[in-house]
Amino acid sequence: MMLSFVSLLSFALLFIHGGSTQPPFACDSSNPETKNYLFCQTELPITQRARDLVSRLTLDEKISQLVNSAPAIPRLGIPAYEWWSEALHGVSNVGPGVRFDGTIKAATSFPQVILTAASFDPYQWYRIGQAIGREARAMYNAGEANGMTFWAPNINIFRDPRWGRGQETPGEDPFVVGKYAVSYVRGVQGDTFQGGKLHGRLQASACCKHFTAYDLDNWKGTNRFLFDARVTVQDLADTYQPPFEKCVRDGRASGVMCAYNRVNGVPSCADSSLLFKTVRGEWDFKGYVTSDCDAVAIIHNDQGYAKAPEDAVVDVLKAGMDLNCGSYLQNYTKSAVLQKKLPESQVDRALHNLYAVRMRLGLFNGNPVPNPFGNIGADQICSPEHQILALEAARNGIVLLKNDAKLLPLPKSTMSLAVIGPNANSPQTLIGNYAGPPCKSVTPLQALESYVKNTVYHPGCDTVSCSTGAIDKAVDIAKRADYVVLIMGLDQTEEREALDRVDLFLPGRQQELIVSVAKAAKRPVVLVLLSGGPIDISFAKDDPRIGGIFWAGYPGEGGGNALAEVIFGDHNPGGRLPVTWYPQDFTKVPMTDMRMRPESSLDYPGRTYRFYKGDTVFEFGYGLSYSKYSYSFTRVSQNNLYLNHSSSLHTKETSDSVRYMLVSEVGAEICDERKITVHVGVKNNGELAGKHPVLLYVRHGNHGNGRPKKQLIGFRSVILSGGEMGEIQFEVNPCEHLSRANEYGLMVMEEGRHFLVVGDDKHPITIII
């Protein structure tokens, strides 16, 4: 079956690419003038080359380069450049930097990020980033792109289940989101999985967005442009900032995007504490900072933070922003300079960062063909290898939420199948948002038809909104079939950028359709949900006539085939939820409330599995399999952790009388020396082989006082045959994994018992100060 699949892909490539044209580049060696330009001399440091180039520009030329669509500078042989391109889960045509109207018509469309995250597999995330980076470079080499700077990944925390853009993120856990950011960025930029091998060169440029505390788009009259996120330093330290720190420090991302919203009164793009002090200073960022599109304009026009347009320009450039997506800097920077509000040196500073990135991409090294990444051809786009990876990612992300009486997998001997639901035959729903045209498209219905010839389909609803439907017709079809698969959920009309949800229920009459069909069917039915955000399906969870439930996110171009394979047992599901699924009652909490920690006196339940005190529909990390797995701690290198190695270190006490030390005072050397090696035994107690993510948590012995209930500190996948045992190893860095943020935003290590937790097993670790 796989041979024919690969052959089909190869055949399809003939229709996707044609010939190619040369990409734009500067420093053409055939032009004798370039020999006089230091910025064209590749043996010089990039910082020196960038400074030389900027020194040759007039003020008007400089200002023209501060916006995303940077025009050409013909007298210096510098071509036009487009900074805005998108590659959230595949090279996209959302931004103006990439087009699919030439010789290349499509790119590999991987699952939407929220489903990819459900695999809990950093190496797979890296491989996806690597494939996207290669396809991006191939687009440029073929002359089908005007830029190589891609504004992804979206690494905001999926804080609230109603957020329309939560689908774009790796979920609610900062540790997972940080791991995803590092893996994706290293893949896209051409680094190794372990990192540290870039040596200044970039295959493509990745950008960590949206910095920071951005996770509300448009909810009950509050929009992202005017929203002022009121965030405690504690929540900043242990929730909102860690993914960005990982993206910059460990991923070595070459771009950061500042967000629309204000944080504690200050617009993100005008906050020097965030951009200069934190990102460039503490995290040692070496790249460019771009605004979100028109974020500079709103600082004056909408937020009223700046009194005049020129003041907004001054605020953002002095804060450390380099590039304006939009035209505001083009329109008002010169008047800001002429009014003596802005020194020209601030413009130069921004341009040094911008040109340094373009030089790292090799765009000032002459003809790119003989240079690094210059030989990546159009055959990399929609390659069989990448399309198989997209299918694999969808398989590994799909989460089995319910399987009563082992209804699943369905028998391949099934004689008749009813497929019902508005998402069953919608190729557009599969790819989510920020997607380009996919290489191919197979809907769940088409994939299921390949397993059961006698498959009958009815949408049941006119659209996902399900305001009107033909429930009676769907019921009649269900009555006659051996098995029924309902493919329901959401799409981009229900959740997307600029559209947050107001409740967590299925739209319109979807629940009525599901219940009616389940009542009429011969056997318990299978329910498949396509969505980015969580849905309250308590009714289905508790209904014995609904025997199986899958969540499949927006699974990309391979999603239809992956779903059919999982339903009929050609793949054993192993995905786990990267977000908490809350009940509808959670919507009483205002989406504008940024607090992570609960406050019982105010009836505030907190957010995410780390802090939320309330009922759930499904917990973070939940996911079933056609096998059952068991775990045990087989060996832990040390049970007691002594930190009293120096009398010069200061110990303090928390308000509940727990002694602690600041991580910053312990020091990196001691942290490394005290690392704990943890071995976990895993057994597949079922008959089917499976890939299974193992999640390692830590729980503090002392509850309350702002401490997380538990915190994920490691995850690894293991592939085991039926009945097979295996062992995996985790390395626990006490300063990173056993610490927490206190109310002052400082990371501390507290004395006392901590528990490592995997499944139902736990192991104590005692910190002694």
mmCIF file of C-alpha atoms in Angstrom, residues 67-379:
data_model
loop_
_atom_site.group_PDB
_atom_site.id
_atom_site.type_symbol
_atom_site.label_atom_id
_atom_site.label_comp_id
_atom_site.label_asym_id
_atom_site.label_seq_id
_atom_site.Cartn_x
_atom_site.Cartn_y
_atom_site.Cartn_z
ATOM 1 C CA VAL A 67 9.191 48.332 6.589
ATOM 2 C CA ASN A 68 8.326 44.781 5.567
ATOM 3 C CA SER A 69 8.252 45.540 1.826
ATOM 4 C CA ALA A 70 11.762 46.989 1.492
ATOM 5 C CA PRO A 71 12.344 48.494 -1.984
ATOM 6 C CA ALA A 72 15.438 47.941 -4.095
ATOM 7 C CA ILE A 73 18.461 50.243 -3.900
ATOM 8 C CA PRO A 74 19.603 50.005 -7.519
ATOM 9 C CA ARG A 75 22.712 52.183 -7.199
ATOM 10 C CA LEU A 76 24.192 49.618 -4.776
ATOM 11 C CA GLY A 77 22.839 46.577 -6.583
ATOM 12 C CA ILE A 78 20.540 45.677 -3.676
ATOM 13 C CA PRO A 79 17.288 44.004 -4.738
ATOM 14 C CA ALA A 80 13.901 44.517 -3.130
ATOM 15 C CA TYR A 81 13.178 42.288 -0.133
ATOM 16 C CA GLU A 82 9.928 41.133 1.477
ATOM 17 C CA TRP A 83 10.241 40.391 5.189
ATOM 18 C CA TRP A 84 6.730 39.033 5.677
ATOM 19 C CA SER A 85 6.350 35.351 4.882
ATOM 20 C CA GLU A 86 4.518 32.691 6.878
ATOM 21 C CA ALA A 87 5.312 29.032 7.534
ATOM 22 C CA LEU A 88 3.313 28.023 10.611
ATOM 23 C CA HIS A 89 2.849 24.397 9.542
ATOM 24 C CA GLY A 90 4.105 24.541 5.973
ATOM 25 C CA VAL A 91 5.150 27.272 3.560
ATOM 26 C CA SER A 92 2.125 29.551 3.278
ATOM 27 C CA ASN A 93 0.823 32.188 0.892
ATOM 28 C CA VAL A 94 -0.668 34.283 3.706
ATOM 29 C CA GLY A 95 2.164 36.841 3.613
ATOM 30 C CA PRO A 96 3.302 38.642 0.430
ATOM 31 C CA GLY A 97 6.770 37.063 0.450
ATOM 32 C CA VAL A 98 5.782 33.753 -1.166
ATOM 33 C CA ARG A 99 3.520 33.097 -4.119
ATOM 34 C CA PHE A 100 2.120 29.936 -5.668
ATOM 35 C CA ASP A 101 1.095 31.388 -9.026
ATOM 36 C CA GLY A 102 4.276 30.501 -10.885
ATOM 37 C CA THR A 103 6.043 27.226 -11.503
ATOM 38 C CA ILE A 104 5.354 25.942 -7.977
ATOM 39 C CA LYS A 105 1.703 25.441 -7.111
ATOM 40 C CA ALA A 106 1.765 23.820 -3.650
ATOM 41 C CA ALA A 107 3.807 22.994 -0.530
ATOM 42 C CA THR A 108 3.576 20.250 2.074
ATOM 43 C CA SER A 109 0.816 21.055 4.556
ATOM 44 C CA PHE A 110 1.634 19.534 7.929
ATOM 45 C CA PRO A 111 -0.940 19.253 10.725
ATOM 46 C CA GLN A 112 -1.933 22.444 12.485
ATOM 47 C CA VAL A 113 0.528 22.957 15.357
ATOM 48 C CA ILE A 114 -1.858 22.021 18.178
ATOM 49 C CA LEU A 115 -2.168 18.478 16.742
ATOM 50 C CA THR A 116 1.542 18.182 15.996
ATOM 51 C CA ALA A 117 2.182 19.046 19.644
ATOM 52 C CA ALA A 118 -0.022 16.127 20.745
ATOM 53 C CA SER A 119 2.669 13.681 19.615
ATOM 54 C CA PHE A 120 4.991 14.991 22.372
ATOM 55 C CA ASP A 121 7.857 14.156 20.016
ATOM 56 C CA PRO A 122 10.525 16.904 19.731
ATOM 57 C CA TYR A 123 12.471 15.079 17.018
ATOM 58 C CA GLN A 124 9.374 14.891 14.850
ATOM 59 C CA TRP A 125 8.835 18.615 15.465
ATOM 60 C CA TYR A 126 12.417 19.207 14.343
ATOM 61 C CA ARG A 127 11.933 17.133 11.184
ATOM 62 C CA ILE A 128 8.819 19.132 10.305
ATOM 63 C CA GLY A 129 10.739 22.381 10.804
ATOM 64 C CA GLN A 130 13.579 20.985 8.702
ATOM 65 C CA ALA A 131 11.192 20.066 5.873
ATOM 66 C CA ILE A 132 9.532 23.491 5.990
ATOM 67 C CA GLY A 133 12.929 25.212 5.932
ATOM 68 C CA ARG A 134 14.060 23.192 2.927
ATOM 69 C CA GLU A 135 10.834 23.878 1.033
ATOM 70 C CA ALA A 136 11.124 27.569 1.911
ATOM 71 C CA ARG A 137 14.673 27.750 0.577
ATOM 72 C CA ALA A 138 13.637 25.792 -2.508
ATOM 73 C CA MET A 139 10.877 28.324 -3.181
ATOM 74 C CA TYR A 140 13.435 31.128 -2.984
ATOM 75 C CA ASN A 141 15.978 29.320 -5.138
ATOM 76 C CA ALA A 142 13.280 28.790 -7.764
ATOM 77 C CA GLY A 143 12.511 32.498 -7.843
ATOM 78 C CA GLU A 144 9.056 32.014 -6.312
ATOM 79 C CA ALA A 145 9.743 33.956 -3.102
ATOM 80 C CA ASN A 146 10.902 37.506 -2.394
ATOM 81 C CA GLY A 147 12.082 36.790 1.129
ATOM 82 C CA MET A 148 13.447 34.137 3.445
ATOM 83 C CA THR A 149 12.165 35.450 6.794
ATOM 84 C CA PHE A 150 9.229 33.395 8.041
ATOM 85 C CA TRP A 151 7.072 34.647 10.910
ATOM 86 C CA ALA A 152 6.650 31.403 12.809
ATOM 87 C CA PRO A 153 6.404 29.707 15.288
ATOM 88 C CA ASN A 154 3.492 31.044 17.329
ATOM 89 C CA ILE A 155 4.608 30.198 20.863
ATOM 90 C CA ASN A 156 2.051 32.002 22.966
ATOM 91 C CA ILE A 157 0.538 29.920 25.743
ATOM 92 C CA PHE A 158 -2.918 28.490 24.964
ATOM 93 C CA ARG A 159 -4.156 30.060 28.207
ATOM 94 C CA ASP A 160 -7.883 30.162 27.524
ATOM 95 C CA PRO A 161 -9.823 27.467 25.613
ATOM 96 C CA ARG A 162 -11.853 30.092 23.731
ATOM 97 C CA TRP A 163 -8.853 31.675 22.005
ATOM 98 C CA GLY A 164 -9.303 31.481 18.228
ATOM 99 C CA ARG A 165 -5.565 31.213 17.594
ATOM 100 C CA GLY A 166 -4.869 28.531 20.175
ATOM 101 C CA GLN A 167 -4.830 26.103 17.244
ATOM 102 C CA GLU A 168 -1.591 27.739 16.042
ATOM 103 C CA THR A 169 0.249 27.030 19.298
ATOM 104 C CA PRO A 170 1.779 23.907 20.863
ATOM 105 C CA GLY A 171 -0.650 24.106 23.789
ATOM 106 C CA GLU A 172 -0.904 25.340 27.367
ATOM 107 C CA ASP A 173 2.308 24.096 28.967
ATOM 108 C CA PRO A 174 5.333 26.456 28.841
ATOM 109 C CA PHE A 175 7.777 23.543 28.950
ATOM 110 C CA VAL A 176 6.171 21.845 25.940
ATOM 111 C CA VAL A 177 5.843 25.119 24.039
ATOM 112 C CA GLY A 178 9.508 25.924 24.690
ATOM 113 C CA LYS A 179 10.613 22.489 23.486
ATOM 114 C CA TYR A 180 8.511 22.869 20.359
ATOM 115 C CA ALA A 181 9.961 26.326 19.685
ATOM 116 C CA VAL A 182 13.546 25.082 19.906
ATOM 117 C CA SER A 183 12.901 22.031 17.718
ATOM 118 C CA TYR A 184 11.005 23.927 15.042
ATOM 119 C CA VAL A 185 13.431 26.859 14.895
ATOM 120 C CA ARG A 186 16.493 24.638 14.660
ATOM 121 C CA GLY A 187 14.860 22.685 11.850
ATOM 122 C CA VAL A 188 13.784 25.720 9.829
ATOM 123 C CA GLN A 189 17.075 27.590 10.216
ATOM 124 C CA GLY A 190 19.211 24.620 9.185
ATOM 125 C CA ASP A 191 20.699 23.739 12.570
ATOM 126 C CA THR A 192 21.078 20.210 13.920
ATOM 127 C CA PHE A 193 18.540 18.732 16.328
ATOM 128 C CA GLN A 194 20.994 19.257 19.213
ATOM 129 C CA GLY A 195 21.801 22.803 18.053
ATOM 130 C CA GLY A 196 25.006 24.792 17.908
ATOM 131 C CA LYS A 197 25.978 24.032 14.288
ATOM 132 C CA LEU A 198 24.627 27.082 12.451
ATOM 133 C CA HIS A 199 27.901 29.041 12.422
ATOM 134 C CA GLY A 200 26.000 32.190 11.499
ATOM 135 C CA ARG A 201 24.393 30.821 8.322
ATOM 136 C CA LEU A 202 20.652 30.431 7.940
ATOM 137 C CA GLN A 203 18.726 28.072 5.684
ATOM 138 C CA ALA A 204 15.679 30.256 6.415
ATOM 139 C CA SER A 205 14.903 32.639 9.252
ATOM 140 C CA ALA A 206 12.385 31.737 11.987
ATOM 141 C CA CYS A 207 10.622 34.289 14.189
ATOM 142 C CA CYS A 208 9.255 33.715 17.715
ATOM 143 C CA LYS A 209 5.855 35.402 18.030
ATOM 144 C CA HIS A 210 3.880 37.151 19.564
ATOM 145 C CA PHE A 211 5.973 38.668 22.351
ATOM 146 C CA THR A 212 4.397 38.713 24.923
ATOM 147 C CA ALA A 213 1.279 37.664 26.902
ATOM 148 C CA TYR A 214 -0.746 37.703 23.699
ATOM 149 C CA ASP A 215 -3.652 35.252 23.747
ATOM 150 C CA LEU A 216 -6.842 37.180 23.118
ATOM 151 C CA ASP A 217 -8.054 38.275 19.680
ATOM 152 C CA ASN A 218 -11.643 39.432 19.795
ATOM 153 C CA TRP A 219 -13.844 38.439 22.706
ATOM 154 C CA LYS A 220 -17.090 40.135 23.708
ATOM 155 C CA GLY A 221 -16.023 43.549 22.479
ATOM 156 C CA THR A 222 -12.411 43.381 23.678
ATOM 157 C CA ASN A 223 -9.910 43.162 20.831
ATOM 158 C CA ARG A 224 -6.195 42.501 20.677
ATOM 159 C CA PHE A 225 -5.378 46.024 19.490
ATOM 160 C CA LEU A 226 -6.711 47.709 22.616
ATOM 161 C CA PHE A 227 -6.263 44.937 25.186
ATOM 162 C CA ASP A 228 -4.021 45.715 28.144
ATOM 163 C CA ALA A 229 -2.829 42.383 29.571
ATOM 164 C CA ARG A 230 -2.401 42.806 33.310
ATOM 165 C CA VAL A 231 0.150 40.161 34.232
ATOM 166 C CA THR A 232 1.948 39.512 37.525
ATOM 167 C CA VAL A 233 5.723 39.157 37.486
ATOM 168 C CA GLN A 234 5.224 35.626 38.824
ATOM 169 C CA ASP A 235 3.049 34.621 35.861
ATOM 170 C CA LEU A 236 5.430 36.306 33.438
ATOM 171 C CA ALA A 237 8.345 34.389 34.915
ATOM 172 C CA ASP A 238 6.888 30.892 34.852
ATOM 173 C CA THR A 239 4.227 30.974 32.132
ATOM 174 C CA TYR A 240 4.385 33.697 29.501
ATOM 175 C CA GLN A 241 8.138 34.262 29.071
ATOM 176 C CA PRO A 242 9.788 30.803 29.252
ATOM 177 C CA PRO A 243 8.836 29.707 25.693
ATOM 178 C CA PHE A 244 10.336 32.884 24.263
ATOM 179 C CA GLU A 245 13.482 32.528 26.331
ATOM 180 C CA LYS A 246 13.903 28.972 25.041
ATOM 181 C CA CYS A 247 13.213 30.073 21.473
ATOM 182 C CA VAL A 248 15.906 32.756 21.675
ATOM 183 C CA ARG A 249 18.521 31.206 23.973
ATOM 184 C CA ASP A 250 18.405 27.568 22.880
ATOM 185 C CA GLY A 251 16.754 27.771 19.463
ATOM 186 C CA ARG A 252 18.866 30.799 18.465
ATOM 187 C CA ALA A 253 15.927 32.221 16.534
ATOM 188 C CA SER A 254 16.894 35.090 14.256
ATOM 189 C CA GLY A 255 13.584 36.927 14.619
ATOM 190 C CA VAL A 256 11.163 38.021 17.342
ATOM 191 C CA MET A 257 7.768 39.633 16.757
ATOM 192 C CA CYS A 258 6.359 42.046 19.329
ATOM 193 C CA ALA A 259 2.610 41.829 19.812
ATOM 194 C CA TYR A 260 -0.302 44.238 19.432
ATOM 195 C CA ASN A 261 -1.377 44.216 23.054
ATOM 196 C CA ARG A 262 -0.075 46.236 25.942
ATOM 197 C CA VAL A 263 1.448 44.480 28.940
ATOM 198 C CA ASN A 264 0.782 46.278 32.196
ATOM 199 C CA GLY A 265 0.060 49.488 30.353
ATOM 200 C CA VAL A 266 2.973 49.534 27.888
ATOM 201 C CA PRO A 267 2.636 48.467 24.220
ATOM 202 C CA SER A 268 4.816 45.406 23.634
ATOM 203 C CA CYS A 269 6.599 47.030 20.689
ATOM 204 C CA ALA A 270 7.403 50.133 22.765
ATOM 205 C CA ASP A 271 8.621 48.322 25.877
ATOM 206 C CA SER A 272 12.382 48.681 26.208
ATOM 207 C CA SER A 273 12.352 46.480 29.305
ATOM 208 C CA LEU A 274 11.012 43.623 27.190
ATOM 209 C CA LEU A 275 12.918 44.185 23.949
ATOM 210 C CA PHE A 276 16.264 45.626 25.032
ATOM 211 C CA LYS A 277 16.715 44.546 28.621
ATOM 212 C CA THR A 278 15.190 41.065 28.417
ATOM 213 C CA VAL A 279 15.423 39.820 24.827
ATOM 214 C CA ARG A 280 18.723 41.383 23.754
ATOM 215 C CA GLY A 281 20.296 41.757 27.182
ATOM 216 C CA GLU A 282 19.377 38.784 29.354
ATOM 217 C CA TRP A 283 18.707 36.331 26.506
ATOM 218 C CA ASP A 284 21.541 37.482 24.189
ATOM 219 C CA PHE A 285 19.319 37.786 21.123
ATOM 220 C CA LYS A 286 21.170 38.226 17.818
ATOM 221 C CA GLY A 287 18.501 38.989 15.276
ATOM 222 C CA TYR A 288 15.788 41.426 14.272
ATOM 223 C CA VAL A 289 12.585 42.474 16.050
ATOM 224 C CA THR A 290 9.534 43.091 13.888
ATOM 225 C CA SER A 291 6.191 44.522 14.845
ATOM 226 C CA ASP A 292 3.016 42.618 14.184
ATOM 227 C CA CYS A 293 1.295 44.179 11.187
ATOM 228 C CA ASP A 294 0.253 47.778 11.903
ATOM 229 C CA ALA A 295 1.146 47.380 15.586
ATOM 230 C CA VAL A 296 3.112 50.640 15.438
ATOM 231 C CA ALA A 297 0.174 52.568 14.003
ATOM 232 C CA ILE A 298 -2.189 51.483 16.778
ATOM 233 C CA ILE A 299 0.157 52.809 19.483
ATOM 234 C CA HIS A 300 -0.939 56.296 18.428
ATOM 235 C CA ASN A 301 -4.148 55.782 16.469
ATOM 236 C CA ASP A 302 -5.954 53.310 18.748
ATOM 237 C CA GLN A 303 -4.221 53.002 22.100
ATOM 238 C CA GLY A 304 -3.383 56.682 22.432
ATOM 239 C CA TYR A 305 -0.137 55.733 24.151
ATOM 240 C CA ALA A 306 1.849 58.067 21.876
ATOM 241 C CA LYS A 307 0.587 61.639 21.497
ATOM 242 C CA ALA A 308 1.820 62.046 17.911
ATOM 243 C CA PRO A 309 2.753 59.634 15.090
ATOM 244 C CA GLU A 310 6.400 60.655 15.434
ATOM 245 C CA ASP A 311 6.286 59.793 19.138
ATOM 246 C CA ALA A 312 5.162 56.258 18.273
ATOM 247 C CA VAL A 313 8.124 55.924 15.909
ATOM 248 C CA VAL A 314 10.501 57.137 18.610
ATOM 249 C CA ASP A 315 8.974 54.826 21.217
ATOM 250 C CA VAL A 316 9.387 51.645 19.165
ATOM 251 C CA LEU A 317 12.850 52.317 17.741
ATOM 252 C CA LYS A 318 14.260 53.363 21.096
ATOM 253 C CA ALA A 319 12.644 50.298 22.700
ATOM 254 C CA GLY A 320 14.543 48.008 20.323
ATOM 255 C CA MET A 321 12.130 47.251 17.498
ATOM 256 C CA ASP A 322 13.794 47.133 14.067
ATOM 257 C CA LEU A 323 11.104 46.520 11.460
ATOM 258 C CA ASN A 324 7.564 47.768 10.948
ATOM 259 C CA CYS A 325 5.109 45.440 9.276
ATOM 260 C CA GLY A 326 3.110 48.207 7.686
ATOM 261 C CA SER A 327 3.964 51.712 6.505
ATOM 262 C CA TYR A 328 4.025 53.811 9.671
ATOM 263 C CA LEU A 329 7.823 54.056 9.950
ATOM 264 C CA GLN A 330 8.048 54.854 6.253
ATOM 265 C CA ASN A 331 5.593 57.714 6.754
ATOM 266 C CA TYR A 332 6.782 59.269 10.018
ATOM 267 C CA THR A 333 10.431 58.422 10.696
ATOM 268 C CA LYS A 334 11.848 61.294 8.646
ATOM 269 C CA SER A 335 9.701 63.888 10.401
ATOM 270 C CA ALA A 336 10.716 62.369 13.751
ATOM 271 C CA VAL A 337 14.391 62.855 12.777
ATOM 272 C CA LEU A 338 13.834 66.373 11.441
ATOM 273 C CA GLN A 339 11.941 67.323 14.615
ATOM 274 C CA LYS A 340 14.998 66.177 16.617
ATOM 275 C CA LYS A 341 12.893 63.587 18.425
ATOM 276 C CA LEU A 342 14.848 60.677 16.991
ATOM 277 C CA PRO A 343 18.601 60.492 16.397
ATOM 278 C CA GLU A 344 19.545 58.922 13.050
ATOM 279 C CA SER A 345 21.722 56.492 14.988
ATOM 280 C CA GLN A 346 18.535 54.702 16.127
ATOM 281 C CA VAL A 347 17.620 54.108 12.492
ATOM 282 C CA ASP A 348 21.142 52.830 11.842
ATOM 283 C CA ARG A 349 20.927 50.464 14.805
ATOM 284 C CA ALA A 350 17.752 48.899 13.424
ATOM 285 C CA LEU A 351 19.212 48.570 9.936
ATOM 286 C CA HIS A 352 22.364 46.883 11.248
ATOM 287 C CA ASN A 353 20.143 44.127 12.680
ATOM 288 C CA LEU A 354 18.051 43.844 9.524
ATOM 289 C CA TYR A 355 20.929 43.623 7.088
ATOM 290 C CA ALA A 356 22.827 41.222 9.330
ATOM 291 C CA VAL A 357 19.951 38.737 9.028
ATOM 292 C CA ARG A 358 19.772 39.113 5.245
ATOM 293 C CA MET A 359 23.528 38.528 5.098
ATOM 294 C CA ARG A 360 23.233 35.418 7.293
ATOM 295 C CA LEU A 361 20.721 34.133 4.751
ATOM 296 C CA GLY A 362 23.440 34.451 2.094
ATOM 297 C CA LEU A 363 21.621 37.146 0.148
ATOM 298 C CA PHE A 364 24.732 39.349 -0.081
ATOM 299 C CA ASN A 365 27.126 36.608 -1.142
ATOM 300 C CA GLY A 366 26.614 36.817 -4.895
ATOM 301 C CA ASN A 367 24.954 34.094 -6.922
ATOM 302 C CA PRO A 368 23.448 31.709 -4.340
ATOM 303 C CA VAL A 369 23.743 28.550 -6.446
ATOM 304 C CA PRO A 370 27.289 27.561 -5.353
ATOM 305 C CA ASN A 371 26.736 28.765 -1.787
ATOM 306 C CA PRO A 372 25.306 26.868 1.225
ATOM 307 C CA PHE A 373 21.635 25.913 0.659
ATOM 308 C CA GLY A 374 21.903 27.094 -2.953
ATOM 309 C CA ASN A 375 21.474 23.584 -4.326
ATOM 310 C CA ILE A 376 18.130 22.921 -2.637
ATOM 311 C CA GLY A 377 15.884 22.398 -5.642
ATOM 312 C CA ALA A 378 12.164 22.446 -6.318
ATOM 313 C CA ASP A 379 12.114 18.648 -6.085
#
